[in-house]
XYZ file of C-alpha atoms in Angstrom:
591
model
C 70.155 119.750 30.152
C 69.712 122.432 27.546
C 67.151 125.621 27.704
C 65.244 125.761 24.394
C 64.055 129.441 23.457
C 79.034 94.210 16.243
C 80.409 92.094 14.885
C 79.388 88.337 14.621
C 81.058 86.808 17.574
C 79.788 89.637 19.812
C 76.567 89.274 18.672
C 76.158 85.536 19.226
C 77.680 86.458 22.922
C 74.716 89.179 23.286
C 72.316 86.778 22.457
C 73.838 84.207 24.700
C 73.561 86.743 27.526
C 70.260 87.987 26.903
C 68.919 85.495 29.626
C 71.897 86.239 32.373
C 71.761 90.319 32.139
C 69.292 92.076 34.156
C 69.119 94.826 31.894
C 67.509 93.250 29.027
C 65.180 91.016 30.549
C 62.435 93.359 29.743
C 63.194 93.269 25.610
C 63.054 90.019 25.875
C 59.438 89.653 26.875
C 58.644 92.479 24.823
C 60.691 90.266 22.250
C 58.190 86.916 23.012
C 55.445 89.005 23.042
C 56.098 90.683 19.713
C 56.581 86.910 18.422
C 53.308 85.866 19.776
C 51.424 88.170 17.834
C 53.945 88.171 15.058
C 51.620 87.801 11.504
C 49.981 84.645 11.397
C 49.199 84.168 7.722
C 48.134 86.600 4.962
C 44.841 86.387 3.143
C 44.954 83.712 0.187
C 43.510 86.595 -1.853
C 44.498 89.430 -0.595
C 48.007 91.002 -1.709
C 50.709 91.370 1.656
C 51.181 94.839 2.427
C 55.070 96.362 3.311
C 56.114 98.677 5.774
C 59.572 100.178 4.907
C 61.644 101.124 7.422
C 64.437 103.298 6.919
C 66.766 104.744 9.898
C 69.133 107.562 9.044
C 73.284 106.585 10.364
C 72.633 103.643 12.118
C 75.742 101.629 12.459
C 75.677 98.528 14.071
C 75.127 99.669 17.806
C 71.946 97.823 18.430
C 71.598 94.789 20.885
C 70.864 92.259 18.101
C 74.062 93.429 16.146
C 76.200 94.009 19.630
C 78.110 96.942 18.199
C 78.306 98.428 21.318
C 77.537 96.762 24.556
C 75.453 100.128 25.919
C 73.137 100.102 23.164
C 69.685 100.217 24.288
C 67.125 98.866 21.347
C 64.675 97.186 22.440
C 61.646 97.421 19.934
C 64.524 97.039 17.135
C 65.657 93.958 18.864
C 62.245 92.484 19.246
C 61.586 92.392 15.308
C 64.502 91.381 14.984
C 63.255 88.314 17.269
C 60.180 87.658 15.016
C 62.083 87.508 11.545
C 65.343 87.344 9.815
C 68.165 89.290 10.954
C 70.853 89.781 8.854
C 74.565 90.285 10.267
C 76.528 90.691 6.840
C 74.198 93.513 5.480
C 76.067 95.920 3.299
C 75.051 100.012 1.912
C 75.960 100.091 -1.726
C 77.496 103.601 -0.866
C 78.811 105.121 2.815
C 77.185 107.918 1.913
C 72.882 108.829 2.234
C 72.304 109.804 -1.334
C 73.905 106.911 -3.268
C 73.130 104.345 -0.945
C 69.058 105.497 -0.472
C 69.669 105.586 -4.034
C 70.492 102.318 -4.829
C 67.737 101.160 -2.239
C 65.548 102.779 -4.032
C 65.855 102.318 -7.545
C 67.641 98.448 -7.224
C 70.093 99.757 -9.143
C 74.173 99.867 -7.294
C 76.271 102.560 -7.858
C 78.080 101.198 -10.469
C 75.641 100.555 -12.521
C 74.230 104.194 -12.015
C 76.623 106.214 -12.007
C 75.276 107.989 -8.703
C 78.695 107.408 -6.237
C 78.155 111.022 -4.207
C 76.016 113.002 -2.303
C 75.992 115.808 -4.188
C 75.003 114.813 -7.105
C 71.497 114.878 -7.907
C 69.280 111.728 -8.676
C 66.534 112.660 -10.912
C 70.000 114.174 -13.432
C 71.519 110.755 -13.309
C 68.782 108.611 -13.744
C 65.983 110.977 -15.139
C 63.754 108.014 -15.780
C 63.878 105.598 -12.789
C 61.149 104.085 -11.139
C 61.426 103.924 -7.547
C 60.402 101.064 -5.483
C 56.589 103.140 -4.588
C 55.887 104.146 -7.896
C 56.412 100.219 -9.166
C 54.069 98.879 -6.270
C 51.989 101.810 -7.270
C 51.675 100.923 -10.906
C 51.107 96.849 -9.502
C 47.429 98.146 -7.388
C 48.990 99.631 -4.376
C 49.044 102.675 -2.581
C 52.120 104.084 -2.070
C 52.642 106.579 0.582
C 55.530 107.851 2.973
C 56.675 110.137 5.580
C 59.897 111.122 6.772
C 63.633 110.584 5.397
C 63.006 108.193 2.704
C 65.606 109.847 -0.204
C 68.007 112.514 0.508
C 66.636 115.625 1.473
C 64.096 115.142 -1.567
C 60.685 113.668 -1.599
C 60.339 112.708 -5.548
C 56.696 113.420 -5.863
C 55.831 111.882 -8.733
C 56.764 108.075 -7.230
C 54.180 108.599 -4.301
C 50.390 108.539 -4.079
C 50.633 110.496 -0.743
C 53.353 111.908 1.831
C 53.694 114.107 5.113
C 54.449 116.498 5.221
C 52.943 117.539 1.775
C 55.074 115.727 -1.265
C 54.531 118.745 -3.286
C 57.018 120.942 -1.008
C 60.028 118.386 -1.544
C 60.658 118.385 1.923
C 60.277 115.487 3.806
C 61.006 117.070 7.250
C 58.232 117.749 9.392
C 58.699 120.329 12.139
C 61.578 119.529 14.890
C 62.747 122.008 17.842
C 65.953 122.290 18.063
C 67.888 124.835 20.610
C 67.576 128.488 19.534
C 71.656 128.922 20.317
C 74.134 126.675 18.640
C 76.216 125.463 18.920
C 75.898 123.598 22.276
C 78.375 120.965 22.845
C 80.962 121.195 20.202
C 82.184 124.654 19.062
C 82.792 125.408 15.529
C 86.084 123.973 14.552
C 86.347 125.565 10.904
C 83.820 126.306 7.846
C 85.334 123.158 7.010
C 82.874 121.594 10.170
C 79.347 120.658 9.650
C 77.402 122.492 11.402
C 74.823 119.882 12.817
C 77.814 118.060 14.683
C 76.955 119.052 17.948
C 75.006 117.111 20.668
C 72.814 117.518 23.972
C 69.780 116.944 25.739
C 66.488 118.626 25.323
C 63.942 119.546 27.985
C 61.095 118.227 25.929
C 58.763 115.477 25.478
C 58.527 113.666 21.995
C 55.800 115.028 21.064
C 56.629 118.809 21.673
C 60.448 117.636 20.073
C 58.225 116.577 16.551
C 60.411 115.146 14.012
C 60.701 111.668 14.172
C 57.602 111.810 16.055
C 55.187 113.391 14.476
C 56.742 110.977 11.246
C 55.677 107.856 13.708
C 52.603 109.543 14.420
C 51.678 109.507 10.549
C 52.700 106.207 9.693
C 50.840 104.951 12.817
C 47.581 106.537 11.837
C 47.992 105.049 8.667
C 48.405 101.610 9.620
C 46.042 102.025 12.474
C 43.002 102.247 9.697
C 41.570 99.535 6.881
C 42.706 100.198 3.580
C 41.448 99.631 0.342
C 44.010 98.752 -1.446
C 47.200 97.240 -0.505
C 50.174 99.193 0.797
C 53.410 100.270 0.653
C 54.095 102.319 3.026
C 57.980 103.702 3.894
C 58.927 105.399 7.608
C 62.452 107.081 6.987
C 63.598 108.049 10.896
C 66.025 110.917 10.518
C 67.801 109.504 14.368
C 70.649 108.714 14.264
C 71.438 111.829 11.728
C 73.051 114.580 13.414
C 72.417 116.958 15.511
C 72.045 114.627 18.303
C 69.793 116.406 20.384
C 67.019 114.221 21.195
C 64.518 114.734 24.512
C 66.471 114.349 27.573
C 64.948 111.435 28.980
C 67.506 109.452 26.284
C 69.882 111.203 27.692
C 69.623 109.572 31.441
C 69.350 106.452 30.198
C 73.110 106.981 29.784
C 74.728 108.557 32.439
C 78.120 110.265 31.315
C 80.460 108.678 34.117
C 79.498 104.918 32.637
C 80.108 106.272 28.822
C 81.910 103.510 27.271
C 84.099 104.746 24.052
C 83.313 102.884 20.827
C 85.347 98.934 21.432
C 86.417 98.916 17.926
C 88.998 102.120 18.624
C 92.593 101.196 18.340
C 94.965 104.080 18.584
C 97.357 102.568 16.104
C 95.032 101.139 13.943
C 96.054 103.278 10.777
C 99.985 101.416 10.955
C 99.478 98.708 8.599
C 97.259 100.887 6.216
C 98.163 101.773 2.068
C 98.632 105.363 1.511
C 94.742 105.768 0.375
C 93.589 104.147 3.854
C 95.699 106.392 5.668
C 94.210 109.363 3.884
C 90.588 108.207 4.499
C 91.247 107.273 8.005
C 91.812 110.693 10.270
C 89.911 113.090 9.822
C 89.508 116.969 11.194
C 86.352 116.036 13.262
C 87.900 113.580 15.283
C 91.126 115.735 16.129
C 88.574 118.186 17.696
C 86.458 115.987 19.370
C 89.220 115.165 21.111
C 90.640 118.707 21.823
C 87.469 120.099 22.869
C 87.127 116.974 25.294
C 84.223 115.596 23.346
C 84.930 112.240 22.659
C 82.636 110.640 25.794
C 79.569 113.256 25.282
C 79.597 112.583 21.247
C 79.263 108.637 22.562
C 76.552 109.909 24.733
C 74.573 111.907 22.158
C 74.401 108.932 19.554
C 73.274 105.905 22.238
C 71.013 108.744 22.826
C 69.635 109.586 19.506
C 69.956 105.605 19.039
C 67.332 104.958 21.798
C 65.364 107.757 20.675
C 65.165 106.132 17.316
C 64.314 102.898 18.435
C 61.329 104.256 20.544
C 60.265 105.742 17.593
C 60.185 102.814 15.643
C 58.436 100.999 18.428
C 55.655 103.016 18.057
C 55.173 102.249 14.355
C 55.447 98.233 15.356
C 52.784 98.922 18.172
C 50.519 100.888 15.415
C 50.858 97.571 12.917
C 50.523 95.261 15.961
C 47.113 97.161 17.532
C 46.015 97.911 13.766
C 43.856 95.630 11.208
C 46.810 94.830 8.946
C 49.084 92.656 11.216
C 48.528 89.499 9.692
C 49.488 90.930 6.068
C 52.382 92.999 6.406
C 55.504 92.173 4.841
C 58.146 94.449 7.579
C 61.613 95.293 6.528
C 63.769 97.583 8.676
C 67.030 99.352 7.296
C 70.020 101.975 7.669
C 71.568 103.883 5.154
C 75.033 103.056 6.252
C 77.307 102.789 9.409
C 79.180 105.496 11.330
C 82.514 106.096 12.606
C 82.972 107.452 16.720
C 87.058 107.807 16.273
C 87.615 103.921 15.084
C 90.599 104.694 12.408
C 90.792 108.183 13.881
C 87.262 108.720 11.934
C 84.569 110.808 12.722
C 81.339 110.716 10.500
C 81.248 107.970 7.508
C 82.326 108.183 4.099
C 84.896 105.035 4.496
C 85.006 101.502 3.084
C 85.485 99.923 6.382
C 83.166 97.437 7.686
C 82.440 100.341 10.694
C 80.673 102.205 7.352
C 79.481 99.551 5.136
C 77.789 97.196 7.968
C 74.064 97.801 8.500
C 71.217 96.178 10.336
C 68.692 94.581 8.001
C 65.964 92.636 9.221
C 63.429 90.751 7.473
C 59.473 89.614 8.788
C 56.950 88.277 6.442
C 53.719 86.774 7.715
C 52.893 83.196 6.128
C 50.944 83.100 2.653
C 52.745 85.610 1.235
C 53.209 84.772 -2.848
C 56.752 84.464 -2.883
C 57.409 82.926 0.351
C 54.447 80.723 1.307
C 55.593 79.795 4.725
C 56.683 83.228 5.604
C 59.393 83.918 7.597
C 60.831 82.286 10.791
C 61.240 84.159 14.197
C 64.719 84.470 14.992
C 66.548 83.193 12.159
C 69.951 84.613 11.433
C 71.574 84.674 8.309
C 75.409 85.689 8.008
C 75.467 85.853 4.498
C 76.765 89.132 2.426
C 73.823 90.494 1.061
C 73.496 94.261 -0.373
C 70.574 96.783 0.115
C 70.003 97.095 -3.212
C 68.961 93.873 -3.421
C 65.973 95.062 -1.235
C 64.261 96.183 -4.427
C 64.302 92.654 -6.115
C 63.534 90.707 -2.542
C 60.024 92.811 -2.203
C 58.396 92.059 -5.480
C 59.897 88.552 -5.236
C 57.822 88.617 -1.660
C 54.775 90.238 -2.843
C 54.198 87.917 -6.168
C 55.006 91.030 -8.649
C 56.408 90.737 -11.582
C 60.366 91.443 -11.724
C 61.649 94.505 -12.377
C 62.670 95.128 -16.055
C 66.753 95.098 -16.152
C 66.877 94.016 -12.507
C 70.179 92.549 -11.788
C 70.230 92.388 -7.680
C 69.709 89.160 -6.472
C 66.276 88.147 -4.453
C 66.943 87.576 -0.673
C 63.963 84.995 -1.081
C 66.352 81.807 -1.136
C 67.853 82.912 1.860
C 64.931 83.820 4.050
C 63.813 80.531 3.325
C 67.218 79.120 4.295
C 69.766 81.271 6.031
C 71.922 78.359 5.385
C 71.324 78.230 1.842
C 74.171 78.358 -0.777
C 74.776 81.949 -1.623
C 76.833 82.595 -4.371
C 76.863 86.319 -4.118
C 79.099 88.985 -2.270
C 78.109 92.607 -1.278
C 80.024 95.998 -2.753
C 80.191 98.756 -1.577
C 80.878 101.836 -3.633
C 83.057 104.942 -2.334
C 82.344 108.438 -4.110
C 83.968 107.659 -7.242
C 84.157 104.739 -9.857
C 86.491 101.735 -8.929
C 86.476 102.433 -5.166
C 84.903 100.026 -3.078
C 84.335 97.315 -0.701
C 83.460 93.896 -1.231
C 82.397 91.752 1.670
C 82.284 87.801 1.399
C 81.021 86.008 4.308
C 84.255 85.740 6.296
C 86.771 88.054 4.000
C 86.685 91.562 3.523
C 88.669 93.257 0.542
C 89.023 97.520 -0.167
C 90.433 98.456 -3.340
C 91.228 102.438 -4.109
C 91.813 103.737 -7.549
C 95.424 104.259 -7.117
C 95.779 100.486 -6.445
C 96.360 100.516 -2.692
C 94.656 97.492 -1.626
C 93.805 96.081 2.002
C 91.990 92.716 3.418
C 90.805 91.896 6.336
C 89.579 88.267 8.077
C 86.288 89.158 9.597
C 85.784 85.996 11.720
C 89.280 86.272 13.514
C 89.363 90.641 13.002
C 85.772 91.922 13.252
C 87.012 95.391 13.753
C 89.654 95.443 11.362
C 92.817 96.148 12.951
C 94.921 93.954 11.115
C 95.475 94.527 7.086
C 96.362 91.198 5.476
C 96.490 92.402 2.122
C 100.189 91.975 1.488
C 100.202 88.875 3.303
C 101.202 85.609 1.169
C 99.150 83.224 3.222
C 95.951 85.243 2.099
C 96.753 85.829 -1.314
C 94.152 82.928 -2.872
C 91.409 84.836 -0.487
C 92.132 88.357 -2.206
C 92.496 87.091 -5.336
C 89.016 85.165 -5.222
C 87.058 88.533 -3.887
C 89.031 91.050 -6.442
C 87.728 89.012 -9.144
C 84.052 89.592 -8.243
C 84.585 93.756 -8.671
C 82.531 94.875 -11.522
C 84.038 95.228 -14.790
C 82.456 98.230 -16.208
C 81.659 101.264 -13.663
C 79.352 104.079 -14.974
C 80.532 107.304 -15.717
C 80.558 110.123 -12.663
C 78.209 112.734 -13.878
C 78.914 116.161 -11.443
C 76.105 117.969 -10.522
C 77.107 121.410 -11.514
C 74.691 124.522 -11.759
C 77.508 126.383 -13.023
C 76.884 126.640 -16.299
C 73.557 127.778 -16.040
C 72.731 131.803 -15.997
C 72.569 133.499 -12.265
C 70.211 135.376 -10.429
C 70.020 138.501 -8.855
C 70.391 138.137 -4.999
C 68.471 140.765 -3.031
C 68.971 141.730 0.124
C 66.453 144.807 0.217
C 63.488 142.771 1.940
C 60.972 145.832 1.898
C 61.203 145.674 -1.630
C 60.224 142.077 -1.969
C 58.047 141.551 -5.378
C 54.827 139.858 -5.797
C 54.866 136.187 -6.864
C 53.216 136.164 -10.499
C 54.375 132.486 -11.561
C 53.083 131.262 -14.978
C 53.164 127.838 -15.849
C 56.450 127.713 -17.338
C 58.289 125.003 -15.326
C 61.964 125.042 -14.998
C 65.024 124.566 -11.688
C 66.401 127.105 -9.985
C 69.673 125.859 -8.572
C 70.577 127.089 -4.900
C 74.547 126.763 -3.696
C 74.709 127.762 -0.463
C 77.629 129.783 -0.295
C 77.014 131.723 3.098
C 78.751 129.769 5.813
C 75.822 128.880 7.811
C 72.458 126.498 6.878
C 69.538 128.594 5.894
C 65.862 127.478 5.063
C 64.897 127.742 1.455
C 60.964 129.291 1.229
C 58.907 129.198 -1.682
C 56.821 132.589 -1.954
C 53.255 131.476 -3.476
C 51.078 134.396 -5.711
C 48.147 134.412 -2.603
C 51.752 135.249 -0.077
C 51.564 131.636 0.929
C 54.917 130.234 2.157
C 56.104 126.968 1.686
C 59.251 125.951 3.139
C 61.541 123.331 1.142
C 64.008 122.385 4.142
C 67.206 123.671 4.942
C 70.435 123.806 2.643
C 73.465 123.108 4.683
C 76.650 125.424 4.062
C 78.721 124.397 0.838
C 75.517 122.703 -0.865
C 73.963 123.212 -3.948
C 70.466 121.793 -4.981
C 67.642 122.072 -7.378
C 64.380 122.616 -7.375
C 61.845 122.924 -9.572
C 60.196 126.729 -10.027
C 58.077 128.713 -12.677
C 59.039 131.768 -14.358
C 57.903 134.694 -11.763
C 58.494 132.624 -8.673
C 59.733 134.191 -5.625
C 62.292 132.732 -3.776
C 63.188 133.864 0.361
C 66.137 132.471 1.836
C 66.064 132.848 5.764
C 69.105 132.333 8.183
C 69.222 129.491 11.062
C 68.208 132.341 13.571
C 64.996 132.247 11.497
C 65.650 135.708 9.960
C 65.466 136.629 6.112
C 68.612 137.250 4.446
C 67.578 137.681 0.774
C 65.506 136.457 -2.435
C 65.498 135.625 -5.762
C 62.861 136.170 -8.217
C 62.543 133.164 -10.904
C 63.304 133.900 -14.922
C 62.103 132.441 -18.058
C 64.952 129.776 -17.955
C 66.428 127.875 -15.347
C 69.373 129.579 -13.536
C 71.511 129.053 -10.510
C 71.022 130.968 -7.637
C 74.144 131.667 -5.406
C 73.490 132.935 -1.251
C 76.416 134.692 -0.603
C-alpha cells in the first residue's frame, strides 16, 4: 500500500463457464438483472438519446472478451449481456489520437491523414465536425466529461463539458502519490514517466478522476432533459499510471498473478524484419530486470476493475434515471495493450493484442433506425471498425447521413449478427501504408518496406504462428491485401518549429501582469525538460486556469491572446518558468 502526501474460442469457453465458476455467479445476476430492466421501447415521438462510452487502453481483458482469465468486469459484462457484443472490433490506429480521431470524426486514418499522436487534429482536419457538434446541429444537446479526444476538449463541438470546455482540459482533479516513481524506477528519458503502478490508500471519491467524471455523467442522466442527448463518458482507466484505490488492488492478490496467456518467449522467430523491430521494446526489457513483470499484471487488472466500477456507476445512473427506456448505449476502447506478448510493452503495434477492442452495442426498441432495437446477448464476430461508430449512430437515431461518409452502418448487423458482411476492418500504424486488416477468420500486416505477415485467427488467436510465406495460405493473403486502400493521405507533421520563440523566464518574482487583448492566436509548448509539468493559464483578474499536464518530449498548442501569461509548474507542483504571449503565434520551448 502506498502513503499519499480473448480471443473467440476463449470467450465462448467463458461464457460456457459462467454458470460452473463460483466467482462470477454474482455478474451474472447483476447481468439478468441489468436485462430485466434493459430499455423497453423508446417514445414514438421522442428522439433516442446516446450515452458514449469511451475507456482509455482497454485491451481485451474483460470477462465477455476472456482476454485474461483474472479479469474482473462485471458491470462491463452485464451490458454486454443486454446488447450486442462485438468480438472482431478493430481501432483505426494503435495509438489514442488517431484512433479517438477517427471515432470521432468517421473519418480512418487514411483518409485523414492523422496516423500519429503527435500530430494535432484541428491542423489536419481544420474543418471537421465531430460526432457532438452533428447531433448538436440535428436538436440535441451535446455534452461530455472526461477523456473523450486526446488530451484536448475541442470546445466548439460541445454544448457543455466538466471540467469547464473552455480550459481544454478534460481532466478533472486525480491524487496521485506525491513521490514517484513507486514501482518501476526510471529506466531512461527514453521511459514514460506515468509507467509505474501501485495501490492507493483512498476511497474513489477522495482518488477523483474517473470518479468525479462518473459522478457528472450520472447527475446528468439522473435528471429530465429537454432536449435529447448525446452525452460521451471518456474513463481515463486503463491509461497509465496504474494507481487506482487499493481496494482493486486486493481483489488481486500478487501470489495468484497470472502473466498475460498470449506470451510466447519465441514468438518474434517467424517474424519479417519490420515485425521484429516493432516487437521488443525497452519497457519490457526493464520490466523484467526490475522484477516487474507480475506487479505491472497486477496494476492493470487493477486499474481494469477500477474502470469497470466506474462505468457501473454511469449504467446504475441511466438505469435509476428517467431516460432508460430511450437511450441508445455504446461502450468503447481506444485500442488494445501489450503486457510482454511479442516482448511488447505499451501499444503502438499491428497485432491483434493492439488492434482488438471491446465494442458493445444496446439500443432500446423504437429507435428510427432499428425499430426492434437490439437483442440481449447477441454476439457478432464480424470485423467491424470504430470509425464506423460515427455512421452506425445517426443510422440509429434517424439522422440524416453524414456528408462524404464512407464507414459502413453497423445497423445490418445489429439486426443480424449473422448477416452477410462484406466489409473488413484496418488498422492504421503511424505512417501511410502500414496497417492491419482483419477479416473474420484471417489477419494480414503489411509494413512499408514490404515485409508482410498473416495469421489464422480461428486456429492462432494469439498470433504465434506467421503464415505469410506459406503457399497453402497464399489465396487468403492475396484476397485481404487487395482490400488495402489505394490512396493514403499525406502525413502532415505537427511542427512548431518554424514559428518565432518565446522568452522563457525563470525569475518568478518578476512575473508580469496578464493584459490579453482580443487578438487570438497558439502558443506552441514542447516540453523539453525531462519531466511532465502542468501548463497554467494566468488570467488579467490573477485567475489560474490549468490546461493539463504536457508529458516530457511533447509539444502542443493552444490557443492564447497577445499579452497572455503563461506559468509552467513542475510535477512536484512548483513553478519553473513563464512565457508572456506576443502579437503572433510562437512556440514556446521549457527547457
Amino acid at each position: 500500500m502506498i502513503s499519499l502526501s480473448h480471443d473467440i474460442i476463449r470467450s465462448d469457453l467463458y461464457m460456457s463457464l459462467l454458470f460452473t465458476r463460483r466467482d462470477v455467479l454474482a455478474s451474472i445476476a447483476i447481468s439478468i438483472a441489468f436485462v430485466a430492466n434493459a430499455p423497453i421501447g423508446a417514445s414514438d415521438d421522442a428522439p433516442p438519446n446516446v450515452l458514449f462510452l469511451s475507456i482509455d487502453d482497454l485491451n481485451d481483458w474483460t470477462g465477455c472478451l476472456a482476454g485474461h482469465p483474472q479479469a474482473k468486469t462485471p458491470n462491463i459484462d452485464r451490458l454486454a449481456a443486454g446488447g450486442v457484443l462485438f468480438r472482431n472490433a478493430h481501432c483505426s490506429s494503435p495509438s489514442c489520437n488517431p484512433s479517438r480521431t477517427a471515432v470521432m470524426t468517421g473519418m480512418p486514418c487514411y483518409r485523414s491523414g492523422l496516423y500519429d499522436n503527435r500530430q494535432r487534429m484541428r491542423t489536419v482536419l481544420p474543418d471537421a465536425e465531430l460526432i457532438p457538434r452533428y447531433f448538436s446541429r440535428h436538436g440535441y444537446w451535446s455534452a461530455g466529461s472526461g477523456k473523450i479526444l486526446h488530451y484536448f476538449i475541442d470546445q466548439n463541438s460541445w454544448d457543455d463539458y466538466f471540467p469547464d470546455r473552455s480550459t481544454e482540459n478534460p481532466f478533472p482533479r486525480t491524487l496521485y502519490p506525491e513521490n514517484r516513481p513507486v514501482s518501476l524506477p526510471r529506466g531512461g528519458s527514453w521511459q514514460y514517466v506515468e509507467t509505474d503502478w501501485g495501490p492507493l490508500d483512498v476511497s474513489d471519491e477522495e482518488f477523483g478522476g474517473d470518479w468525479l467524471v462518473s459522478d457528472w455523467i450520472g447527475k446528468q442522466l439522473r435528471r429530465q432533459h429537454d432536449k435529447p442527448f448525446f452525452l460521451a463518458c471518456g474513463i481515463y482507466r486503463p491509461h497509465e499510471p496504474w494507481f487506482v484505490p487499493k481496494k482493486y488492488f486486493d481483489q488481486f492478490p500478487l501470489e495468484e498473478i497470472q502473466l498475460p496467456p498470449g506470451y510466447r518467449a519465441d514468438d518474434l522467430d517467424d517474424l519479417p524484419p519490420a515485425g521484429r523491430k516493432r516487437g521488443p521494446n525497452r519497457y519490457f526489457e526493464h520490466i523484467l530486470q526490475e522484477d516487474q513483470w507480475k506487479r505491472g499484471v497486477q496494476g492493470y487488472l487493477a486499474s481494469i476493475a477500477f474502470a469497470d466500477a466506474m462505468v457501473g456507476r454511469v449504467l446504475d445512473a441511466l438505469e435509476q434515471g428517467p431516460n432508460a427506456d430511450n437511450t441508445i448505449v455504446v461502450l468503447w476502447s481506444d485500442h488494445g495493450w501489450h503486457l510482454g506478448e511479442k516482448q511488447h510493452w505499451q501499444k503502438y503495434t499491428a497485432w491483434r493484442l493492439c488492434s482488438r477492442v471491446p465494442l458493445i452495442i444496446q439500443a432500446p426498441r423504437g429507435v428510427p433506425g432499428l425499430p426492434q432495437g437490439t437483442t440481449a446477448g447477441q454476439i457478432c464476430d464480424q470485423p467491424v471498425s470504430l470509425a464506423s461508430l460515427y455512421s452506425t449512430l445517426t443510422d440509429i437515431a434517424g439522422l440524416p447521413p453524414k456528408e462524404g461518409s464512407t464507414e459502413p452502418s453497423l445497423v445490418p448487423i445489429l439486426k443480424d449478427p449473422e448477416s452477410a458482411w462484406p466489409h473488413v476492418a484496418i488498422t492504421h500504424l503511424q505512417r501511410p501504408n502500414n496497417y492491419g486488416i482483419s477479416g473474420k477468420r484471417y489477419r494480414y500486416i503489411h509494413y512499408d518496406n514490404g515485409d508482410e505477415e498473416l495469421y489464422d485467427i480461428q486456429m492462432d488467436p494469439y498470433e504465434w504462428t506467421n503464415l505469410a510465406d506459406d503457399p497453402a495460405f497464399a489465396a487468403q493473403k492475396a484476397s485481404l491485401r487487395a482490400r488495402a486502400p489505394h490512396d493514403f493521405a499525406q502525413f502532415v507533421p505537427a511542427d512548431g518549429g518554424t514559428l518565432p520563440a518565446l522568452t522563457w523566464h525563470t525569475d518568478i518574482e518578476s512575473l508580469p501582469p496578464a493584459i490579453p487583448n482580443d487578438t487570438e492566436l497558439e502558443i506552441f509548448f514542447h516540453n523539453k525538460s525531462g519531466q511532465p509539468v502542468e501548463i497554467v493559464r494566468v488570467d488579467a483578474d490573477k485567475s489560474r486556469h490549468s490546461y493539463g499536464i504536457l508529458e516530457t518530449g511533447w509539444f502542443k498548442p493552444y490557443t492564447s491572446r497577445s499579452g497572455q501569461v503563461w506559468l509552467v509548474k513542475s510535477n512536484k507542483n512548483q513553478l519553473m518558468g513563464y512565457f508572456l504571449s506576443g502579437n503572433e503565434s510562437a512556440q514556446a520551448v521549457i527547457p
